[in-house]
PDB file of C-alpha atoms in Angstrom:
ATOM      1  CA  MET E   1     109.854 113.313 138.235  1.00  0.00           C
ATOM      2  CA  ASN E   2     106.434 111.854 137.733  1.00  0.00           C
ATOM      3  CA  MET E   3     105.470 108.214 137.863  1.00  0.00           C
ATOM      4  CA  SER E   4     102.768 107.233 135.416  1.00  0.00           C
ATOM      5  CA  GLY E   5     101.120 104.131 134.030  1.00  0.00           C
ATOM      6  CA  SER E   6     100.944 102.392 137.407  1.00  0.00           C
ATOM      7  CA  GLY E   7     104.695 102.529 137.828  1.00  0.00           C
ATOM      8  CA  HIS E   8     105.521 101.427 134.294  1.00  0.00           C
ATOM      9  CA  THR E   9     107.458 104.510 133.200  1.00  0.00           C
ATOM     10  CA  LEU E  10     109.678 106.831 135.220  1.00  0.00           C
ATOM     11  CA  SER E  11     109.721 110.116 133.312  1.00  0.00           C
ATOM     12  CA  ASP E  12     109.880 113.871 133.671  1.00  0.00           C
ATOM     13  CA  VAL E  13     106.835 113.989 131.378  1.00  0.00           C
ATOM     14  CA  ALA E  14     104.429 111.061 131.125  1.00  0.00           C
ATOM     15  CA  LEU E  15     101.053 110.948 129.444  1.00  0.00           C
ATOM     16  CA  ASP E  16      98.655 108.017 129.543  1.00  0.00           C
ATOM     17  CA  ILE E  17      96.880 107.668 126.199  1.00  0.00           C
ATOM     18  CA  THR E  18      94.888 105.040 124.366  1.00  0.00           C
ATOM     19  CA  VAL E  19      95.943 104.256 120.811  1.00  0.00           C
ATOM     20  CA  GLU E  20      93.946 102.381 118.203  1.00  0.00           C
ATOM     21  CA  CYS E  21      95.156  99.693 115.846  1.00  0.00           C
ATOM     22  CA  MET E  22      93.575  97.206 113.496  1.00  0.00           C
ATOM     23  CA  ASP E  23      94.501  93.544 113.363  1.00  0.00           C
ATOM     24  CA  GLU E  24      94.911  91.451 110.228  1.00  0.00           C
ATOM     25  CA  ARG E  25      91.168  90.615 110.320  1.00  0.00           C
ATOM     26  CA  GLY E  26      90.239  94.302 110.301  1.00  0.00           C
ATOM     27  CA  ILE E  27      89.117  94.309 113.939  1.00  0.00           C
ATOM     28  CA  ARG E  28      89.860  97.558 115.790  1.00  0.00           C
ATOM     29  CA  HIS E  29      91.694  97.318 119.126  1.00  0.00           C
ATOM     30  CA  GLU E  30      92.557  99.901 121.758  1.00  0.00           C
ATOM     31  CA  ILE E  31      95.885  99.686 123.554  1.00  0.00           C
ATOM     32  CA  ASP E  32      96.711 101.548 126.769  1.00  0.00           C
ATOM     33  CA  THR E  33      99.990 103.370 126.270  1.00  0.00           C
ATOM     34  CA  VAL E  34     102.261 105.713 128.196  1.00  0.00           C
ATOM     35  CA  LEU E  35     104.268 108.333 126.332  1.00  0.00           C
ATOM     36  CA  GLY E  36     107.338 109.212 128.351  1.00  0.00           C
ATOM     37  CA  TYR E  37     110.097 111.790 128.125  1.00  0.00           C
ATOM     38  CA  ARG E  38     113.172 112.327 130.284  1.00  0.00           C
ATOM     39  CA  SER E  39     115.339 115.441 130.143  1.00  0.00           C
ATOM     40  CA  SER E  40     118.318 113.164 130.838  1.00  0.00           C
ATOM     41  CA  ASP E  41     117.624 111.510 127.441  1.00  0.00           C
ATOM     42  CA  PRO E  42     116.457 114.667 125.638  1.00  0.00           C
ATOM     43  CA  PHE E  43     116.451 113.357 122.076  1.00  0.00           C
ATOM     44  CA  ALA E  44     114.115 110.410 122.704  1.00  0.00           C
ATOM     45  CA  VAL E  45     110.550 109.584 123.610  1.00  0.00           C
ATOM     46  CA  ALA E  46     109.428 106.214 124.924  1.00  0.00           C
ATOM     47  CA  MET E  47     106.122 104.658 123.983  1.00  0.00           C
ATOM     48  CA  THR E  48     105.255 101.966 126.521  1.00  0.00           C
ATOM     49  CA  PHE E  49     102.460  99.562 125.604  1.00  0.00           C
ATOM     50  CA  ILE E  50     100.683  98.164 128.646  1.00  0.00           C
ATOM     51  CA  THR E  51      99.661  94.564 127.908  1.00  0.00           C
ATOM     52  CA  SER E  52      98.610  91.517 129.877  1.00  0.00           C
ATOM     53  CA  ASP E  53     101.850  89.844 128.737  1.00  0.00           C
ATOM     54  CA  GLY E  54     103.961  92.687 130.144  1.00  0.00           C
ATOM     55  CA  ASN E  55     105.094  96.058 128.922  1.00  0.00           C
ATOM     56  CA  LEU E  56     106.632  96.648 125.531  1.00  0.00           C
ATOM     57  CA  VAL E  57     108.689  99.814 125.060  1.00  0.00           C
ATOM     58  CA  TRP E  58     109.543 101.485 121.748  1.00  0.00           C
ATOM     59  CA  THR E  59     111.986 104.383 121.885  1.00  0.00           C
ATOM     60  CA  PHE E  60     112.357 106.833 119.014  1.00  0.00           C
ATOM     61  CA  GLY E  61     113.333 110.428 118.331  1.00  0.00           C
ATOM     62  CA  ARG E  62     111.281 113.265 119.743  1.00  0.00           C
ATOM     63  CA  ASP E  63     112.067 115.266 116.600  1.00  0.00           C
ATOM     64  CA  LEU E  64     110.480 112.480 114.510  1.00  0.00           C
ATOM     65  CA  LEU E  65     107.298 112.737 116.588  1.00  0.00           C
ATOM     66  CA  ILE E  66     107.273 116.531 116.284  1.00  0.00           C
ATOM     67  CA  ARG E  67     107.860 116.511 112.510  1.00  0.00           C
ATOM     68  CA  GLY E  68     105.369 113.694 111.993  1.00  0.00           C
ATOM     69  CA  THR E  69     102.487 115.719 113.406  1.00  0.00           C
ATOM     70  CA  GLU E  70     102.845 118.111 110.451  1.00  0.00           C
ATOM     71  CA  SER E  71     103.906 115.868 107.540  1.00  0.00           C
ATOM     72  CA  PRO E  72     104.910 112.233 106.921  1.00  0.00           C
ATOM     73  CA  SER E  73     108.300 111.602 108.560  1.00  0.00           C
ATOM     74  CA  GLY E  74     110.604 108.726 109.315  1.00  0.00           C
ATOM     75  CA  ASP E  75     113.037 106.320 107.767  1.00  0.00           C
ATOM     76  CA  GLY E  76     113.577 102.872 109.140  1.00  0.00           C
ATOM     77  CA  ASP E  77     111.503 101.240 111.860  1.00  0.00           C
ATOM     78  CA  VAL E  78     109.304 104.204 112.851  1.00  0.00           C
ATOM     79  CA  HIS E  79     107.159 106.403 110.598  1.00  0.00           C
ATOM     80  CA  VAL E  80     104.874 109.172 111.892  1.00  0.00           C
ATOM     81  CA  SER E  81     102.295 111.151 109.916  1.00  0.00           C
ATOM     82  CA  PRO E  82      99.161 113.222 110.408  1.00  0.00           C
ATOM     83  CA  THR E  83      95.923 111.528 109.371  1.00  0.00           C
ATOM     84  CA  ILE E  84      92.176 111.593 109.846  1.00  0.00           C
ATOM     85  CA  GLY E  85      90.474 108.808 111.797  1.00  0.00           C
ATOM     86  CA  VAL E  86      87.290 107.027 110.725  1.00  0.00           C
ATOM     87  CA  SER E  87      85.290 109.412 112.914  1.00  0.00           C
ATOM     88  CA  GLY E  88      86.773 112.438 111.105  1.00  0.00           C
ATOM     89  CA  ARG E  89      88.957 113.328 114.093  1.00  0.00           C
ATOM     90  CA  ALA E  90      92.555 114.539 113.619  1.00  0.00           C
ATOM     91  CA  MET E  91      94.914 111.702 114.449  1.00  0.00           C
ATOM     92  CA  VAL E  92      98.614 110.911 114.294  1.00  0.00           C
ATOM     93  CA  SER E  93      99.610 107.638 112.668  1.00  0.00           C
ATOM     94  CA  ILE E  94     102.615 105.884 114.200  1.00  0.00           C
ATOM     95  CA  GLU E  95     103.918 102.908 112.221  1.00  0.00           C
ATOM     96  CA  LEU E  96     106.279 100.507 113.951  1.00  0.00           C
ATOM     97  CA  SER E  97     108.173  97.808 112.049  1.00  0.00           C
ATOM     98  CA  SER E  98     110.433  95.049 113.323  1.00  0.00           C
ATOM     99  CA  PRO E  99     111.463  91.581 112.192  1.00  0.00           C
ATOM    100  CA  ASP E 100     108.515  90.341 114.295  1.00  0.00           C
ATOM    101  CA  GLY E 101     105.885  92.370 112.450  1.00  0.00           C
ATOM    102  CA  HIS E 102     104.355  95.668 111.499  1.00  0.00           C
ATOM    103  CA  LEU E 103     101.863  97.734 113.504  1.00  0.00           C
ATOM    104  CA  VAL E 104     100.013 100.922 112.587  1.00  0.00           C
ATOM    105  CA  LEU E 105      98.735 102.905 115.569  1.00  0.00           C
ATOM    106  CA  LEU E 106      96.441 105.910 115.625  1.00  0.00           C
ATOM    107  CA  ALA E 107      96.706 108.409 118.472  1.00  0.00           C
ATOM    108  CA  ARG E 108      94.542 111.480 118.956  1.00  0.00           C
ATOM    109  CA  ALA E 109      96.401 114.473 117.558  1.00  0.00           C
ATOM    110  CA  GLY E 110      95.422 116.516 120.622  1.00  0.00           C
ATOM    111  CA  ASP E 111      97.102 113.989 122.929  1.00  0.00           C
ATOM    112  CA  ILE E 112     100.299 114.037 120.882  1.00  0.00           C
ATOM    113  CA  HIS E 113     100.346 117.851 120.700  1.00  0.00           C
ATOM    114  CA  ASP E 114      99.806 118.024 124.492  1.00  0.00           C
ATOM    115  CA  PHE E 115     102.691 115.633 125.074  1.00  0.00           C
ATOM    116  CA  ILE E 116     104.985 117.572 122.721  1.00  0.00           C
ATOM    117  CA  ALA E 117     104.063 120.867 124.412  1.00  0.00           C
ATOM    118  CA  ARG E 118     104.876 119.415 127.833  1.00  0.00           C
ATOM    119  CA  THR E 119     108.253 118.064 126.660  1.00  0.00           C
ATOM    120  CA  SER E 120     109.032 121.361 124.928  1.00  0.00           C
ATOM    121  CA  ALA E 121     108.352 123.276 128.144  1.00  0.00           C
ATOM    122  CA  LEU E 122     110.974 121.081 129.820  1.00  0.00           C
ATOM    123  CA  VAL E 123     113.519 121.010 126.956  1.00  0.00           C
ATOM    124  CA  ALA E 124     112.931 123.362 124.033  1.00  0.00           C
ATOM    125  CA  PRO E 125     113.413 121.714 120.632  1.00  0.00           C
ATOM    126  CA  GLY E 126     116.896 122.532 119.364  1.00  0.00           C
ATOM    127  CA  THR E 127     118.387 122.750 122.871  1.00  0.00           C
ATOM    128  CA  GLU E 128     118.576 118.995 123.549  1.00  0.00           C
ATOM    129  CA  SER E 129     122.380 118.944 123.425  1.00  0.00           C
ATOM    130  CA  ASP E 130     122.439 121.344 126.398  1.00  0.00           C
ATOM    131  CA  PHE E 131     120.808 118.573 128.464  1.00  0.00           C
ATOM    132  CA  PHE E 132     122.655 115.573 127.036  1.00  0.00           C
ATOM    133  CA  ASP E 133     125.383 114.159 129.280  1.00  0.00           C
ATOM    134  CA  ALA E 134     127.825 112.361 126.951  1.00  0.00           C
ATOM    135  CA  ASP E 135     130.182 111.510 129.837  1.00  0.00           C
ATOM    136  CA  LEU E 136     127.374 109.731 131.685  1.00  0.00           C
ATOM    137  CA  LEU E 137     126.474 107.768 128.549  1.00  0.00           C
ATOM    138  CA  ILE E 138     130.092 106.699 128.032  1.00  0.00           C
ATOM    139  CA  SER E 139     130.450 105.589 131.645  1.00  0.00           C
ATOM    140  CA  GLN E 140     127.202 103.591 131.413  1.00  0.00           C
ATOM    141  CA  VAL E 141     128.351 101.868 128.214  1.00  0.00           C
ATOM    142  CA  LEU E 142     131.739 101.043 129.699  1.00  0.00           C
ATOM    143  CA  ALA E 143     130.129  99.716 132.892  1.00  0.00           C
ATOM    144  CA  SER E 144     127.957  97.198 131.042  1.00  0.00           C
TER     145      SER E 144
END
């Protein structure tokens, strides 16, 4: 396992990236982020936002991230789609919605494709159930 993001995320695959977002005044911000993937949770990716107020983690389906690099995807709180940034660079838009607000992030498409390739080398898409331990999940739920 690799530790990334100054100890913020314990993952089999972790990639430090910077995402862009725009606030309600139209001012562009960059946010340091760690994309993480664990083979023990093969269906999910974690996006950890590194902030001065502490880390904020969003977890969503790896298949959503994969599909969203090719065409708009997602129902519910997370939507992912390919887009072009203001500089003309290929980007991936990741929209996050919660009762607390709505945030649209832009990540470099190359970073997202690199992350997906690294997770796919560990667990090929379509084989996630071979790595999923339902008994462990049940025991963890019952223990809490």
